[in-house]
Short mmCIF file of C-alpha atoms in Angstrom, two decimals:
data_model
loop_
_atom_site.label_atom_id
_atom_site.label_comp_id
_atom_site.label_asym_id
_atom_site.label_seq_id
_atom_site.Cartn_x
_atom_site.Cartn_y
_atom_site.Cartn_z
CA MET T 1 -59.84 32.31 26.51
CA LYS T 2 -57.94 29.97 24.20
CA ARG T 3 -54.47 31.08 23.28
CA THR T 4 -53.31 31.54 19.71
CA SER T 5 -51.47 28.59 18.20
CA PHE T 6 -48.13 29.22 16.51
CA GLU T 7 -47.91 25.69 15.13
CA GLY T 8 -47.77 26.83 11.49
CA ASP T 9 -45.74 29.97 12.11
CA GLN T 10 -42.53 30.38 10.09
CA CYS T 11 -40.57 31.50 13.17
CA PRO T 12 -38.91 28.58 14.98
CA ILE T 13 -39.08 30.43 18.31
CA ALA T 14 -42.85 30.86 17.98
CA ARG T 15 -43.22 27.20 16.99
CA SER T 16 -41.19 26.12 20.02
CA LEU T 17 -43.30 28.27 22.32
CA ASP T 18 -46.40 26.56 20.92
CA VAL T 19 -45.05 23.28 22.32
CA ILE T 20 -43.21 24.26 25.54
CA GLY T 21 -44.09 27.91 26.06
CA ASP T 22 -46.23 27.78 29.18
CA TRP T 23 -44.39 27.86 32.49
CA TRP T 24 -45.95 24.68 33.88
CA SER T 25 -44.67 22.66 30.93
CA LEU T 26 -41.14 23.98 31.38
CA LEU T 27 -41.26 23.29 35.11
CA ILE T 28 -42.53 19.74 34.49
CA ILE T 29 -39.65 19.20 32.04
CA ARG T 30 -37.25 20.66 34.63
CA ASP T 31 -38.53 18.25 37.25
CA ALA T 32 -38.34 15.30 34.84
CA SER T 33 -34.72 16.30 34.12
CA LEU T 34 -34.09 16.18 37.87
CA GLY T 35 -35.46 12.63 38.05
CA HIS T 36 -39.15 13.05 38.89
CA ARG T 37 -41.17 10.36 37.15
CA ARG T 38 -44.50 9.95 38.91
CA PHE T 39 -47.61 12.11 38.89
CA GLY T 40 -47.43 12.53 42.66
CA GLU T 41 -43.79 13.65 42.51
CA PHE T 42 -44.64 16.36 39.98
CA GLN T 43 -47.66 17.44 42.00
CA LYS T 44 -45.70 17.64 45.25
CA SER T 45 -42.84 19.56 43.64
CA LEU T 46 -45.01 22.03 41.74
CA GLY T 47 -48.04 22.35 44.00
CA LEU T 48 -50.17 22.15 40.88
CA ALA T 49 -53.85 21.16 40.85
CA LYS T 50 -54.38 17.58 39.64
CA ASN T 51 -56.56 18.62 36.70
CA ILE T 52 -54.00 21.14 35.41
CA LEU T 53 -51.11 18.71 35.89
CA THR T 54 -53.06 15.99 34.06
CA VAL T 55 -53.66 18.29 31.07
CA ARG T 56 -50.02 19.43 30.94
CA LEU T 57 -48.61 15.89 31.22
CA ARG T 58 -50.98 14.67 28.50
CA ALA T 59 -49.93 17.54 26.20
CA LEU T 60 -46.23 16.80 26.79
CA VAL T 61 -46.84 13.13 25.96
CA ASP T 62 -48.86 14.09 22.86
CA GLN T 63 -46.00 16.37 21.73
CA GLY T 64 -43.46 13.56 22.16
CA ILE T 65 -41.56 15.33 24.97
CA LEU T 66 -42.51 12.76 27.60
CA LYS T 67 -43.55 9.15 27.21
CA THR T 68 -45.30 6.90 29.67
CA ALA T 69 -43.68 3.72 30.87
CA PRO T 70 -44.55 1.05 33.40
CA ALA T 71 -43.34 1.95 36.88
CA SER T 72 -39.73 0.92 37.46
CA ASP T 73 -40.69 -0.68 40.79
CA GLY T 74 -43.10 -3.12 39.14
CA SER T 75 -46.20 -1.49 40.62
CA ALA T 76 -49.32 -0.76 38.58
CA TYR T 77 -48.43 2.93 38.27
CA GLN T 78 -47.10 4.59 35.16
CA GLU T 79 -44.12 6.87 35.05
CA TYR T 80 -43.32 9.82 32.81
CA VAL T 81 -39.94 9.64 31.10
CA LEU T 82 -38.24 12.25 28.93
CA THR T 83 -37.83 11.31 25.29
CA PRO T 84 -34.84 12.48 23.23
CA LYS T 85 -37.03 15.46 22.20
CA GLY T 86 -37.68 16.19 25.87
CA ARG T 87 -33.99 15.87 26.80
CA GLY T 88 -33.31 18.39 24.02
CA VAL T 89 -35.02 21.06 26.16
CA PHE T 90 -32.20 20.86 28.75
CA PRO T 91 -30.00 23.57 27.16
CA ILE T 92 -33.05 25.87 27.06
CA LEU T 93 -33.59 25.33 30.78
CA VAL T 94 -29.90 26.01 31.46
CA ALA T 95 -30.06 29.22 29.41
CA LEU T 96 -33.15 30.39 31.36
CA ARG T 97 -31.45 29.53 34.64
CA GLN T 98 -28.25 31.38 33.74
CA TRP T 99 -30.20 34.40 32.51
CA SER T 100 -32.02 34.53 35.86
CA GLU T 101 -28.78 34.13 37.81
CA GLU T 102 -27.33 37.10 35.94
CA PHE T 103 -30.30 39.46 35.85
CA ASP T 104 -32.58 38.53 38.76
CA ALA T 105 -33.23 41.42 41.16
CA ARG T 106 -32.35 39.18 44.14
CA PRO T 107 -29.95 36.47 42.90
CA GLU T 108 -28.88 35.71 46.46
CA GLU T 109 -32.33 34.15 46.98
CA ILE T 110 -31.71 31.52 44.29
CA GLY T 111 -31.29 28.33 46.31
CA THR T 112 -29.01 26.27 44.08
CA ILE T 113 -26.12 26.49 41.68
CA MET T 114 -25.56 24.17 38.75
CA VAL T 115 -22.36 22.15 38.94
CA ASP T 116 -20.63 19.51 36.87
CA ARG T 117 -21.60 16.28 38.68
CA GLY T 118 -18.18 14.70 38.08
CA LYS T 119 -16.00 17.64 39.15
CA GLY T 120 -18.32 19.55 41.49
CA LYS T 121 -17.40 22.83 39.78
CA PRO T 122 -19.93 25.42 38.54
CA VAL T 123 -21.05 24.99 34.93
CA ARG T 124 -19.66 27.53 32.47
CA LYS T 125 -22.15 30.00 31.02
CA LEU T 126 -23.66 28.92 27.72
CA ALA T 127 -22.27 30.76 24.72
CA LEU T 128 -22.87 30.86 20.98
CA TYR T 129 -19.94 30.24 18.67
CA SER T 130 -19.47 30.60 14.92
CA GLN T 131 -18.43 27.68 12.74
CA ASP T 132 -14.81 28.89 13.05
CA GLY T 133 -14.95 29.21 16.85
CA ARG T 134 -15.57 32.96 17.32
CA LEU T 135 -17.82 33.96 20.21
CA LEU T 136 -21.00 35.53 18.79
CA THR T 137 -23.49 38.08 20.13
CA ALA T 138 -26.87 39.01 18.65
CA ALA T 139 -25.15 41.81 16.70
CA ASP T 140 -22.97 39.19 15.00
CA THR T 141 -25.91 37.17 13.68
CA ALA T 142 -28.59 37.67 11.05
CA LEU T 143 -31.55 35.73 9.70
CA LYS T 144 -31.80 34.86 6.05
CA PRO T 145 -34.32 32.85 4.06
CA ARG T 146 -33.91 29.10 4.21
CA PRO T 147 -32.85 27.62 0.87
CA PRO T 148 -35.59 25.60 -0.82
CA ALA T 149 -35.57 21.91 0.05
CA LYS T 150 -33.92 19.78 -2.55
CA ARG T 151 -36.25 17.36 -4.24
CA ALA T 152 -35.30 13.73 -4.24
CA ARG T 153 -34.72 12.47 -7.75
CA SER T 154 -37.16 9.86 -8.82
CA ILE T 155 -35.83 6.79 -10.46
CA ALA T 156 -37.72 6.16 -13.69
CA GLY T 157 -38.10 2.49 -14.28
#
């Protein structure tokens, strides 16, 4: 059964899920963020069938989240590298991680903690702040219609 596409949906969350919403894609992006670059590295880490991994990697490349590059060791292999769009998923992964650390039924089974590489200290929980620096919750936010895009003035010549 083919899933419904949210590509044209007005909701930015739905549109994002259309691109990165399946768990394998997020786990591939997680692994790429941790330095995995080769097909075999992703397969070993995820235990994913080759055909499924191939489809997911191709989709992530097609969406501009990963790009292929010649292998850094000069071999004939190709590597998968995060693009700026792909690196932009990192805060989403951190938010998912922190949510799990807070609400998982067995958090003691989580095998790692995220630390600041330079200081070795745990990373502070992500938070949402207003333009003036106030900490916001969902109750402090609202959605309103986006203003119409301004048209560029044409220069009559």
